[in-house]
Every structure is written in structure tokens, then in C-alpha cells.
Amino acid sequence: MTSQTTTAPLGAQDHRAEFGIRHPPETLTIEALDEKIVRLSARMAAQEYELLTLIRAFDERGGWLKWGATSCTHWLHWRCDLSLSAAREKVRVARALKLLPTVSASFQAGSLSYSKVRALTRIANVTNERALVEFALTVSAALVEQHCQQLRNVRTDSVAVADRAHRQRALSASRNQARGVMTVTVELPIEDGELVLNALDRVLGDQDPAADTSTSYRARQADALIDLCRERLADGKPLRGGLREADGGITEDDRTVAIRSSSTADRYQVVVHVDESALTNSPRADARSDLPVETVRRLSCDGTLIRMQTAETGSVSDTLTPLNTGRKQRTIPTALKRMLWARDRQCRFPGCSHNRFVDAHHVQHWAHGGETTLDNLMLLCGHHHRLVHEGGFQVFVDNDGDHCFRRPDGRAVPACGYRHEDQVDE
């Protein structure tokens, strides 16, 4: 009988020796596996740093031009079998690390993972990188990503993110006849997606609590969506402004007013956390927001506010302890909203006649010292409210004291539309 010895390929042996893996993993204890995984992860982070420094040098010296590539990103995509998005991120991070010595040192030492560094390089600069690194070393990569996103939302360029999310909204449907199903995919800005989920949760809350509990939550959400569509399409049974045909003591006039005066704040509740200074013209350097700040200003024009006082605890400024919470307050009182509706009756944007599901807009936002008075308020539909906050349009007061609108290029929007000669610059 001939004995045979099974050996690993030479390449595998070389890699095992390089990373200190001298025994098969199945022969090691859990503690030994834990230690080796952590140690190897740190070494991989250090090697990732070395890779990025090589990529930066290759990019700066134009090495990708030799291969006829249009950029270093496309060279990485081709030469190293990376996806375009992954290659683009590596080039971006490599360039950013050149100006971030503290982040680079921790990354090179293996203390920071690539996931954390990728998030930090989107917001870090020479003034805040030390504090950000101290924070990143004590929390998970998911919290670092969330923290950096909140800091980015306060910056003025975050409006571009909100505008891009709005422009890219889309719904697509594909039919699979063989399976007898249709897949509906919807991409929405985060705040609009939360409205959809809240609407579905409201339908689920109205259902019989003794319903079949074996049905999954995702299936019940799908059923709630169908219920909403059926109710909307059913003749004689509208569900608008929270009023149903079965409600007693409601006249047709009352129903019409309720439908027209229903703003987003009246129909749904979406909780957004934002530092108060982030809404001002001079936010603190560490101010944060769950959404781009202009989106928060739009949502808070006519919503409910709860002010929470916090105190810093520990050595990391991100850790805040709530001290007390104020009462929930409506930004615009009901009586003032009645007066606003009696005056405007519809969206005030020139040429717009929408009078359903509109918002009360602060001309000078309350966070900037604007008063919640009739003179400082106007009705705007959801589309034009978004244009004023995230779309670059502005509201100003002319010499006669009337509210007027400007396009992002500074041209005034006339009340009756443009004439041909108005389009020609002098």
C-alpha cells in the first residue's frame, strides 16, 4: 500500500506563512481564532493604507495614461478587477489622506478600518480630524458612517444631495408572467420614503388586531399598500385629510376645507433629529442633522417641534445626555393657519393653482429669527416648497411689500409668465 501526503498548494502555504497561519483553522480554539482574525484585520488595514498610497502616487504621476485609460479610476477598474464605484472610492480616499495626517497614522497602524476611513475622509479636515479619529476609535463603523453623514448634512453643499435624491426619484415595475408576480421598485428621498412607511403603518394599525399573526410583517405591508390603492380607487369612499364618508356630523364644506388644508404635518409624523444651531446661519462646527439642513428647514416650516436640552458627557463630544425635554409645540397655531388659508386659498407660486396638500412656509425661517405671523407666512404646494428650500429659488419682498420669487439664476418669476422679449438679456 502506498501512502499519500496531501499538501496545500505552494501559493497557499506562502500566504499562510505570511499571515501567521501555521495550523489549519479547524484545529484552533475559538479564542485563538478570535485573536488571529483581529490581528489579521489590523494587518489588512495597514496594507490597505499602503495600497492607497501607491494608488495616489500612481495617479499623481499619471501612470494610467500609459494604458490609454481616461482616469485612474478606470485603470483600477480594468487592471485590478474592481467595480467602478469601488475604484472611484479608493482614488478619492487616497487623495484625501494626503491632507489628513492623523487619520493616515491611525490607518497605517491598523487602528482604523478602511470602512471608517472612507467615512471620515468625506468630512474630516485639519481642524476636526483629531476629534473625529478619537470618536471613530471608540465606536463601530456603522456609527462612524452615521455621525459623518449627520455632520455633512449641516454643510451648505448638502442641498445638492437633497436635490439629487429628489431628481432621481423613480418607480419601476416588472412583470414575471411565469411566477405570476409583479415587482414594484420605488426610489424616494429618505423623508418621502418615511412618509410611505408611516402611511402603511397607519393602515396596519387600523386592521383587526386578531388578524392572522402567522403572516409576516413584510407581507402585511404589501397588503396595506393594496388596501390604500383600493380605497383610493373606490368610488364614494375617499380617504383624505383624515375624514371618511362614515364620519358623522361632517358637512361637504367641512370635508373640502379639511382636504385642502391638509399639509404634510397634518397627515404623517416623521421624526428628524437636528441640532438647533444647524438651522441657523452660523452653525457650530460639530452641529449635526439627520437630513440635509435645507430639507429639515422645509419640513419644520409647518410641523411640530420638541426642544431637548443636552449635556456633554465623557471625553468624546459626541456623547450627549438629555437633561430635559420641552413640550411638543406646533410651529403655526390653528387659528393663524385659518387666517392664512382665508388669505391665500392656494399655492402662492406664480402660475400654480394647487389648493390641496399644501404647506405653510415661513418666508424668513423661524430658525433665522423669522416670526410666525401672517405677514411672514405663505402657502406653497409640496413641489414649490421644495424648490424654495432645496431647489435654489428665493422669496423676497418688493418695493410694494408684496412677496415675489426669484429663480436660482436671479431672474424674477413674473406673476403672469414671461413675454418673448423678457427672455432676451439686454
Short mmCIF file of C-alpha atoms in Angstrom, two decimals:
data_model
loop_
_atom_site.label_atom_id
_atom_site.label_comp_id
_atom_site.label_asym_id
_atom_site.label_seq_id
_atom_site.Cartn_x
_atom_site.Cartn_y
_atom_site.Cartn_z
CA MET A 1 0.00 0.00 0.00
CA THR A 2 1.31 3.37 -0.97
CA SER A 3 0.83 6.25 1.48
CA GLN A 4 -0.06 9.65 0.10
CA THR A 5 0.56 13.01 1.71
CA THR A 6 -1.80 15.83 0.89
CA THR A 7 -0.14 19.21 0.85
CA ALA A 8 -1.60 22.64 0.23
CA PRO A 9 -0.60 24.47 -2.95
CA LEU A 10 2.61 26.40 -2.72
CA GLY A 11 0.80 29.74 -3.02
CA ALA A 12 -1.49 28.86 -0.12
CA GLN A 13 1.48 27.90 2.05
CA ASP A 14 3.18 31.20 1.28
CA HIS A 15 0.09 33.18 2.31
CA ARG A 16 -0.31 31.17 5.49
CA ALA A 17 3.27 31.83 6.47
CA GLU A 18 2.93 35.50 5.64
CA PHE A 19 -0.11 35.98 7.86
CA GLY A 20 0.99 33.71 10.67
CA ILE A 21 -1.48 30.88 9.93
CA ARG A 22 0.63 27.77 10.56
CA HIS A 23 -2.20 25.44 11.61
CA PRO A 24 -5.50 24.61 9.91
CA PRO A 25 -8.29 26.83 11.35
CA GLU A 26 -10.36 23.81 12.40
CA THR A 27 -7.63 22.77 14.86
CA LEU A 28 -7.57 26.12 16.68
CA THR A 29 -9.62 27.11 19.70
CA ILE A 30 -12.28 29.83 19.48
CA GLU A 31 -10.02 32.20 21.44
CA ALA A 32 -7.13 31.60 19.06
CA LEU A 33 -9.38 32.14 16.04
CA ASP A 34 -10.66 35.37 17.56
CA GLU A 35 -7.15 36.67 18.17
CA LYS A 36 -5.90 35.74 14.70
CA ILE A 37 -8.91 37.29 12.94
CA VAL A 38 -8.47 40.60 14.79
CA ARG A 39 -4.72 40.63 14.20
CA LEU A 40 -5.13 39.81 10.52
CA SER A 41 -7.79 42.50 10.11
CA ALA A 42 -5.41 45.09 11.56
CA ARG A 43 -2.64 43.97 9.19
CA MET A 44 -5.04 44.11 6.24
CA ALA A 45 -5.98 47.69 7.21
CA ALA A 46 -2.30 48.63 7.26
CA GLN A 47 -1.80 47.01 3.87
CA GLU A 48 -4.88 48.83 2.57
CA TYR A 49 -3.21 52.09 3.60
CA GLU A 50 -0.07 51.07 1.71
CA LEU A 51 -2.19 50.23 -1.33
CA LEU A 52 -3.86 53.65 -1.24
CA THR A 53 -0.52 55.47 -1.01
CA LEU A 54 0.64 53.55 -4.09
CA ILE A 55 -2.59 54.43 -5.90
CA ARG A 56 -2.13 58.11 -5.04
CA ALA A 57 1.44 58.13 -6.33
CA PHE A 58 0.37 56.29 -9.50
CA ASP A 59 -2.46 58.79 -10.00
CA GLU A 60 -0.34 61.89 -9.39
CA ARG A 61 2.32 60.67 -11.83
CA GLY A 62 -0.29 59.87 -14.48
CA GLY A 63 0.62 56.21 -14.72
CA TRP A 64 -2.83 55.39 -16.08
CA LEU A 65 -2.12 57.49 -19.19
CA LYS A 66 0.34 54.84 -20.39
CA TRP A 67 -2.50 52.36 -20.72
CA GLY A 68 -4.85 54.72 -22.53
CA ALA A 69 -7.26 54.91 -19.59
CA THR A 70 -9.37 58.04 -19.14
CA SER A 71 -8.65 58.25 -15.38
CA CYS A 72 -7.04 56.39 -12.53
CA THR A 73 -10.49 55.14 -11.55
CA HIS A 74 -10.99 53.45 -14.91
CA TRP A 75 -7.46 51.99 -14.77
CA LEU A 76 -8.18 50.42 -11.36
CA HIS A 77 -11.49 49.12 -12.68
CA TRP A 78 -9.70 47.40 -15.55
CA ARG A 79 -6.31 46.44 -14.07
CA CYS A 80 -7.38 45.32 -10.58
CA ASP A 81 -10.88 43.94 -11.33
CA LEU A 82 -12.67 46.47 -9.13
CA SER A 83 -16.15 47.81 -9.75
CA LEU A 84 -16.24 51.41 -10.92
CA SER A 85 -17.80 52.59 -7.68
CA ALA A 86 -15.18 50.79 -5.55
CA ALA A 87 -12.34 52.11 -7.73
CA ARG A 88 -13.72 55.64 -7.57
CA GLU A 89 -13.87 55.49 -3.76
CA LYS A 90 -10.30 54.20 -3.46
CA VAL A 91 -8.97 57.05 -5.60
CA ARG A 92 -11.00 59.60 -3.62
CA VAL A 93 -9.81 58.24 -0.26
CA ALA A 94 -6.20 58.04 -1.48
CA ARG A 95 -6.25 61.70 -2.45
CA ALA A 96 -7.95 62.80 0.77
CA LEU A 97 -5.45 61.01 3.03
CA LYS A 98 -2.66 63.22 1.74
CA LEU A 99 -4.10 66.13 3.77
CA LEU A 100 -5.11 64.11 6.85
CA PRO A 101 -2.02 63.07 8.83
CA THR A 102 -3.88 61.93 11.95
CA VAL A 103 -6.28 59.71 10.02
CA SER A 104 -3.38 58.37 7.95
CA ALA A 105 -1.31 57.48 11.03
CA SER A 106 -4.17 55.54 12.66
CA PHE A 107 -4.98 53.84 9.36
CA GLN A 108 -1.35 52.87 8.79
CA ALA A 109 -1.14 51.43 12.30
CA GLY A 110 -4.22 49.28 11.64
CA SER A 111 -6.28 51.05 14.31
CA LEU A 112 -8.86 52.28 11.78
CA SER A 113 -10.54 50.07 9.23
CA TYR A 114 -10.99 51.12 5.62
CA SER A 115 -14.75 51.45 6.23
CA LYS A 116 -14.16 54.05 8.95
CA VAL A 117 -11.50 55.88 6.96
CA ARG A 118 -13.79 56.02 3.92
CA ALA A 119 -16.45 57.76 6.02
CA LEU A 120 -14.02 60.08 7.80
CA THR A 121 -12.42 61.36 4.60
CA ARG A 122 -15.78 62.73 3.46
CA ILE A 123 -15.93 65.24 6.32
CA ALA A 124 -12.51 65.46 8.01
CA ASN A 125 -10.15 68.42 7.69
CA VAL A 126 -7.09 69.67 9.54
CA THR A 127 -9.20 71.25 12.28
CA ASN A 128 -11.53 68.39 13.17
CA GLU A 129 -9.70 65.20 12.18
CA ARG A 130 -8.20 64.60 15.64
CA ALA A 131 -11.60 64.70 17.34
CA LEU A 132 -13.10 62.53 14.62
CA VAL A 133 -10.36 59.92 14.98
CA GLU A 134 -10.84 59.83 18.77
CA PHE A 135 -14.53 59.24 18.20
CA ALA A 136 -14.01 56.62 15.47
CA LEU A 137 -11.66 54.57 17.66
CA THR A 138 -14.39 54.01 20.26
CA VAL A 139 -17.45 53.13 18.16
CA SER A 140 -18.46 50.83 15.31
CA ALA A 141 -18.06 51.60 11.63
CA ALA A 142 -21.83 52.00 11.27
CA LEU A 143 -21.89 54.75 13.92
CA VAL A 144 -18.93 56.49 12.28
CA GLU A 145 -20.81 56.49 8.96
CA GLN A 146 -23.94 57.87 10.60
CA HIS A 147 -22.01 60.54 12.52
CA CYS A 148 -20.15 61.75 9.43
CA GLN A 149 -23.37 61.84 7.41
CA GLN A 150 -25.03 63.99 10.08
CA LEU A 151 -22.10 66.40 10.02
CA ARG A 152 -22.26 66.60 6.22
CA ASN A 153 -25.98 67.36 6.32
CA VAL A 154 -25.28 70.69 8.05
CA ARG A 155 -22.96 71.91 5.29
CA THR A 156 -24.40 74.17 2.64
CA ASP A 157 -23.49 71.77 -0.16
CA SER A 158 -25.81 69.15 1.36
CA VAL A 159 -28.63 70.81 -0.60
CA ALA A 160 -27.12 69.22 -3.71
CA VAL A 161 -27.56 65.79 -2.14
CA ALA A 162 -31.20 66.51 -1.35
CA ASP A 163 -31.83 67.90 -4.83
CA ARG A 164 -30.17 64.91 -6.48
CA ALA A 165 -32.24 62.50 -4.38
CA HIS A 166 -35.40 64.31 -5.42
CA ARG A 167 -34.48 64.38 -9.13
CA GLN A 168 -33.62 60.67 -9.10
CA ARG A 169 -36.94 59.59 -7.58
CA ALA A 170 -38.42 56.84 -9.70
CA LEU A 171 -40.88 53.99 -9.76
CA SER A 172 -40.41 50.94 -11.95
CA ALA A 173 -42.46 47.78 -12.37
CA SER A 174 -41.50 44.45 -13.92
CA ARG A 175 -43.86 41.55 -14.58
CA ASN A 176 -42.88 37.91 -14.20
CA GLN A 177 -45.61 36.01 -16.02
CA ALA A 178 -44.11 32.61 -15.19
CA ARG A 179 -44.33 33.24 -11.44
CA GLY A 180 -47.44 35.38 -11.68
CA VAL A 181 -45.94 38.30 -9.74
CA MET A 182 -45.07 41.93 -10.32
CA THR A 183 -42.09 43.62 -8.70
CA VAL A 184 -42.55 47.33 -7.96
CA THR A 185 -39.40 49.26 -7.05
CA VAL A 186 -39.60 52.83 -5.76
CA GLU A 187 -36.62 55.10 -5.08
CA LEU A 188 -37.50 58.17 -2.99
CA PRO A 189 -35.77 60.77 -0.84
CA ILE A 190 -35.47 59.48 2.71
CA GLU A 191 -38.12 61.79 4.14
CA ASP A 192 -40.65 60.80 1.46
CA GLY A 193 -39.88 57.13 1.96
CA GLU A 194 -40.57 57.55 5.67
CA LEU A 195 -43.97 59.05 4.79
CA VAL A 196 -44.80 55.96 2.75
CA LEU A 197 -43.83 53.64 5.61
CA ASN A 198 -45.82 55.69 8.12
CA ALA A 199 -48.88 55.59 5.87
CA LEU A 200 -48.59 51.80 5.62
CA ASP A 201 -48.15 51.50 9.39
CA ARG A 202 -51.30 53.58 9.87
CA VAL A 203 -53.26 51.18 7.69
CA LEU A 204 -51.83 48.22 9.60
CA GLY A 205 -52.84 49.89 12.87
CA ASP A 206 -56.43 50.15 11.68
CA GLN A 207 -56.65 46.44 10.97
CA ASP A 208 -58.20 43.88 13.27
CA PRO A 209 -55.65 43.02 15.98
CA ALA A 210 -56.97 39.45 15.93
CA ALA A 211 -55.81 39.01 12.34
CA ASP A 212 -53.66 36.06 11.29
CA THR A 213 -50.39 36.52 13.17
CA SER A 214 -48.62 33.90 11.05
CA THR A 215 -48.43 36.37 8.17
CA SER A 216 -45.04 38.11 8.01
CA TYR A 217 -44.73 41.84 8.57
CA ARG A 218 -43.47 42.40 5.02
CA ALA A 219 -46.49 40.57 3.62
CA ARG A 220 -48.81 42.67 5.78
CA GLN A 221 -47.10 45.83 4.50
CA ALA A 222 -47.78 44.66 0.95
CA ASP A 223 -51.44 44.09 1.91
CA ALA A 224 -51.59 47.60 3.41
CA LEU A 225 -50.33 49.09 0.15
CA ILE A 226 -53.06 47.25 -1.77
CA ASP A 227 -55.65 48.48 0.75
CA LEU A 228 -54.53 52.07 0.22
CA CYS A 229 -54.82 51.71 -3.56
CA ARG A 230 -58.23 50.06 -3.36
CA GLU A 231 -59.54 52.74 -1.02
CA ARG A 232 -58.25 55.48 -3.29
CA LEU A 233 -59.86 53.91 -6.34
CA ALA A 234 -63.16 53.01 -4.67
CA ASP A 235 -65.96 55.38 -5.70
CA GLY A 236 -67.64 57.27 -2.89
CA LYS A 237 -65.12 56.29 -0.24
CA PRO A 238 -62.32 58.85 -0.29
CA LEU A 239 -59.77 58.97 2.48
CA ARG A 240 -58.43 62.50 2.51
CA GLY A 241 -57.34 64.72 5.31
CA GLY A 242 -58.26 62.04 7.85
CA LEU A 243 -62.01 62.20 7.02
CA ARG A 244 -64.14 59.25 5.94
CA GLU A 245 -67.58 59.14 4.45
CA ALA A 246 -68.72 57.22 7.51
CA ASP A 247 -67.83 60.10 9.83
CA GLY A 248 -70.96 61.67 11.18
CA GLY A 249 -71.67 65.37 11.55
CA ILE A 250 -69.27 66.42 8.75
CA THR A 251 -70.67 68.59 6.00
CA GLU A 252 -69.37 68.68 2.45
CA ASP A 253 -67.91 72.15 3.08
CA ASP A 254 -66.06 70.89 6.16
CA ARG A 255 -64.71 68.00 4.15
CA THR A 256 -63.49 70.27 1.35
CA VAL A 257 -61.71 72.60 3.76
CA ALA A 258 -60.05 69.68 5.54
CA ILE A 259 -58.86 68.21 2.25
CA ARG A 260 -57.42 71.48 1.03
CA SER A 261 -55.78 72.46 4.31
CA SER A 262 -54.08 69.14 4.93
CA SER A 263 -50.35 69.75 4.99
CA THR A 264 -47.74 67.06 5.31
CA ALA A 265 -47.52 67.78 9.03
CA ASP A 266 -51.24 67.08 9.40
CA ARG A 267 -51.13 63.66 7.76
CA TYR A 268 -47.93 61.99 8.89
CA GLN A 269 -45.29 62.11 11.56
CA VAL A 270 -41.63 61.74 10.66
CA VAL A 271 -39.16 62.32 13.49
CA VAL A 272 -35.97 64.12 12.45
CA HIS A 273 -33.18 64.94 14.91
CA VAL A 274 -31.20 68.10 14.26
CA ASP A 275 -29.01 70.36 16.38
CA GLU A 276 -30.70 73.74 16.79
CA SER A 277 -27.58 75.62 15.70
CA ALA A 278 -27.58 73.67 12.43
CA LEU A 279 -30.72 75.56 11.37
CA THR A 280 -29.13 78.96 11.90
CA ASN A 281 -26.92 80.91 9.52
CA SER A 282 -23.85 80.21 11.69
CA PRO A 283 -23.95 76.56 12.79
CA ARG A 284 -21.42 75.17 15.25
CA ALA A 285 -18.57 73.13 13.78
CA ASP A 286 -19.93 69.97 15.43
CA ALA A 287 -23.59 70.57 14.55
CA ARG A 288 -25.36 67.53 13.11
CA SER A 289 -28.57 66.72 11.26
CA ASP A 290 -30.31 63.52 10.21
CA LEU A 291 -31.18 65.06 6.81
CA PRO A 292 -29.72 67.83 4.66
CA VAL A 293 -30.34 71.03 6.59
CA GLU A 294 -32.48 72.68 3.90
CA THR A 295 -34.73 69.63 3.89
CA VAL A 296 -35.09 69.95 7.67
CA ARG A 297 -35.96 73.65 7.31
CA ARG A 298 -38.66 72.77 4.78
CA LEU A 299 -40.12 70.03 6.99
CA SER A 300 -40.05 72.28 10.05
CA CYS A 301 -41.76 75.22 8.36
CA ASP A 302 -45.10 73.77 9.40
CA GLY A 303 -44.54 70.92 11.81
CA THR A 304 -44.26 70.11 15.48
CA LEU A 305 -41.14 70.90 17.47
CA ILE A 306 -39.72 69.38 20.63
CA ARG A 307 -36.68 71.10 22.07
CA MET A 308 -34.35 68.86 24.06
CA GLN A 309 -31.57 70.23 26.24
CA THR A 310 -28.49 68.01 26.41
CA ALA A 311 -25.17 67.99 28.21
CA GLU A 312 -21.81 66.62 27.09
CA THR A 313 -20.53 63.61 28.99
CA GLY A 314 -17.20 61.85 28.80
CA SER A 315 -14.23 62.79 26.69
CA VAL A 316 -15.99 62.37 23.37
CA SER A 317 -18.10 65.39 22.48
CA ASP A 318 -20.48 63.19 20.51
CA THR A 319 -21.83 61.60 23.69
CA LEU A 320 -24.78 63.68 24.90
CA THR A 321 -27.05 63.11 27.88
CA PRO A 322 -30.60 64.53 27.71
CA LEU A 323 -31.32 66.87 30.60
CA ASN A 324 -34.91 67.82 29.92
CA THR A 325 -37.40 67.81 27.10
CA GLY A 326 -39.76 70.65 26.29
CA ARG A 327 -43.40 70.26 25.38
CA LYS A 328 -44.43 69.41 21.85
CA GLN A 329 -45.31 72.65 20.09
CA ARG A 330 -46.94 73.36 16.76
CA THR A 331 -44.96 75.85 14.71
CA ILE A 332 -48.11 77.52 13.35
CA PRO A 333 -51.21 77.75 15.59
CA THR A 334 -54.52 76.54 14.18
CA ALA A 335 -56.16 79.98 14.35
CA LEU A 336 -53.31 81.56 12.39
CA LYS A 337 -53.49 78.78 9.81
CA ARG A 338 -57.19 79.55 9.28
CA MET A 339 -56.31 83.19 8.56
CA LEU A 340 -53.56 82.08 6.21
CA TRP A 341 -55.97 79.90 4.27
CA ALA A 342 -58.55 82.66 4.14
CA ARG A 343 -55.95 84.98 2.59
CA ASP A 344 -54.03 82.70 0.17
CA ARG A 345 -56.54 79.91 -0.59
CA GLN A 346 -53.92 78.11 -2.76
CA CYS A 347 -50.20 77.88 -3.51
CA ARG A 348 -48.73 81.37 -3.88
CA PHE A 349 -46.13 80.45 -6.51
CA PRO A 350 -46.91 82.24 -9.80
CA GLY A 351 -48.96 80.08 -12.13
CA CYS A 352 -49.70 77.38 -9.52
CA SER A 353 -53.30 76.72 -8.53
CA HIS A 354 -52.81 73.73 -6.25
CA ASN A 355 -55.03 74.01 -3.20
CA ARG A 356 -54.73 70.51 -1.77
CA PHE A 357 -51.95 69.17 0.43
CA VAL A 358 -50.06 72.44 0.66
CA ASP A 359 -47.64 73.62 3.36
CA ALA A 360 -47.40 76.83 5.34
CA HIS A 361 -43.98 78.30 4.54
CA HIS A 362 -42.04 80.79 6.67
CA VAL A 363 -40.67 83.45 4.30
CA GLN A 364 -37.92 84.16 6.83
CA HIS A 365 -37.41 80.87 8.60
CA TRP A 366 -38.13 80.84 12.32
CA ALA A 367 -34.60 79.48 12.93
CA HIS A 368 -33.26 82.73 11.40
CA GLY A 369 -35.40 84.93 13.62
CA GLY A 370 -38.49 85.00 11.40
CA GLU A 371 -41.76 85.47 13.27
CA THR A 372 -44.73 83.15 12.96
CA THR A 373 -47.06 85.89 11.79
CA LEU A 374 -49.42 86.21 8.88
CA ASP A 375 -47.08 88.64 7.08
CA ASN A 376 -44.22 86.12 7.26
CA LEU A 377 -46.22 83.13 6.04
CA MET A 378 -47.47 81.90 2.70
CA LEU A 379 -48.98 78.72 1.29
CA LEU A 380 -46.82 76.62 -1.04
CA CYS A 381 -47.56 73.25 -2.57
CA GLY A 382 -45.10 70.44 -1.93
CA HIS A 383 -43.32 70.91 -5.27
CA HIS A 384 -42.75 74.65 -4.91
CA HIS A 385 -41.96 74.35 -1.21
CA ARG A 386 -39.13 72.01 -2.17
CA LEU A 387 -37.95 74.43 -4.88
CA VAL A 388 -37.71 77.28 -2.38
CA HIS A 389 -35.67 75.26 0.11
CA GLU A 390 -33.64 72.74 -1.90
CA GLY A 391 -34.09 73.99 -5.45
CA GLY A 392 -32.35 77.37 -5.18
CA PHE A 393 -35.49 79.52 -5.62
CA GLN A 394 -35.86 82.52 -3.30
CA VAL A 395 -38.73 84.55 -1.87
CA PHE A 396 -38.22 88.31 -1.47
CA VAL A 397 -40.31 91.38 -0.73
CA ASP A 398 -40.54 94.02 -3.45
CA ASN A 399 -40.92 97.80 -3.03
CA ASP A 400 -44.70 97.45 -2.72
CA GLY A 401 -44.38 94.98 0.12
CA ASP A 402 -45.53 92.01 -1.98
CA HIS A 403 -43.87 88.63 -1.89
CA CYS A 404 -42.10 87.71 -5.13
CA PHE A 405 -39.98 84.79 -6.32
CA ARG A 406 -36.54 84.54 -7.92
CA ARG A 407 -35.12 81.69 -9.93
CA PRO A 408 -31.69 80.27 -8.98
CA ASP A 409 -30.11 82.46 -11.70
CA GLY A 410 -31.53 85.61 -10.05
CA ARG A 411 -34.26 86.27 -12.60
CA ALA A 412 -37.59 87.26 -11.05
CA VAL A 413 -40.57 84.98 -11.69
CA PRO A 414 -43.39 87.21 -13.02
CA ALA A 415 -46.96 86.68 -11.88
CA CYS A 416 -48.29 86.21 -15.42
CA GLY A 417 -45.45 84.41 -17.19
CA TYR A 418 -42.69 85.62 -19.48
CA ARG A 419 -43.10 87.52 -22.69
CA HIS A 420 -40.70 86.69 -25.51
CA GLU A 421 -38.74 89.90 -25.08
CA ASP A 422 -38.26 89.13 -21.38
CA GLN A 423 -36.10 86.15 -22.31
CA VAL A 424 -33.53 88.31 -24.11
CA ASP A 425 -30.83 89.81 -21.92
CA GLU A 426 -30.11 93.47 -22.51
#
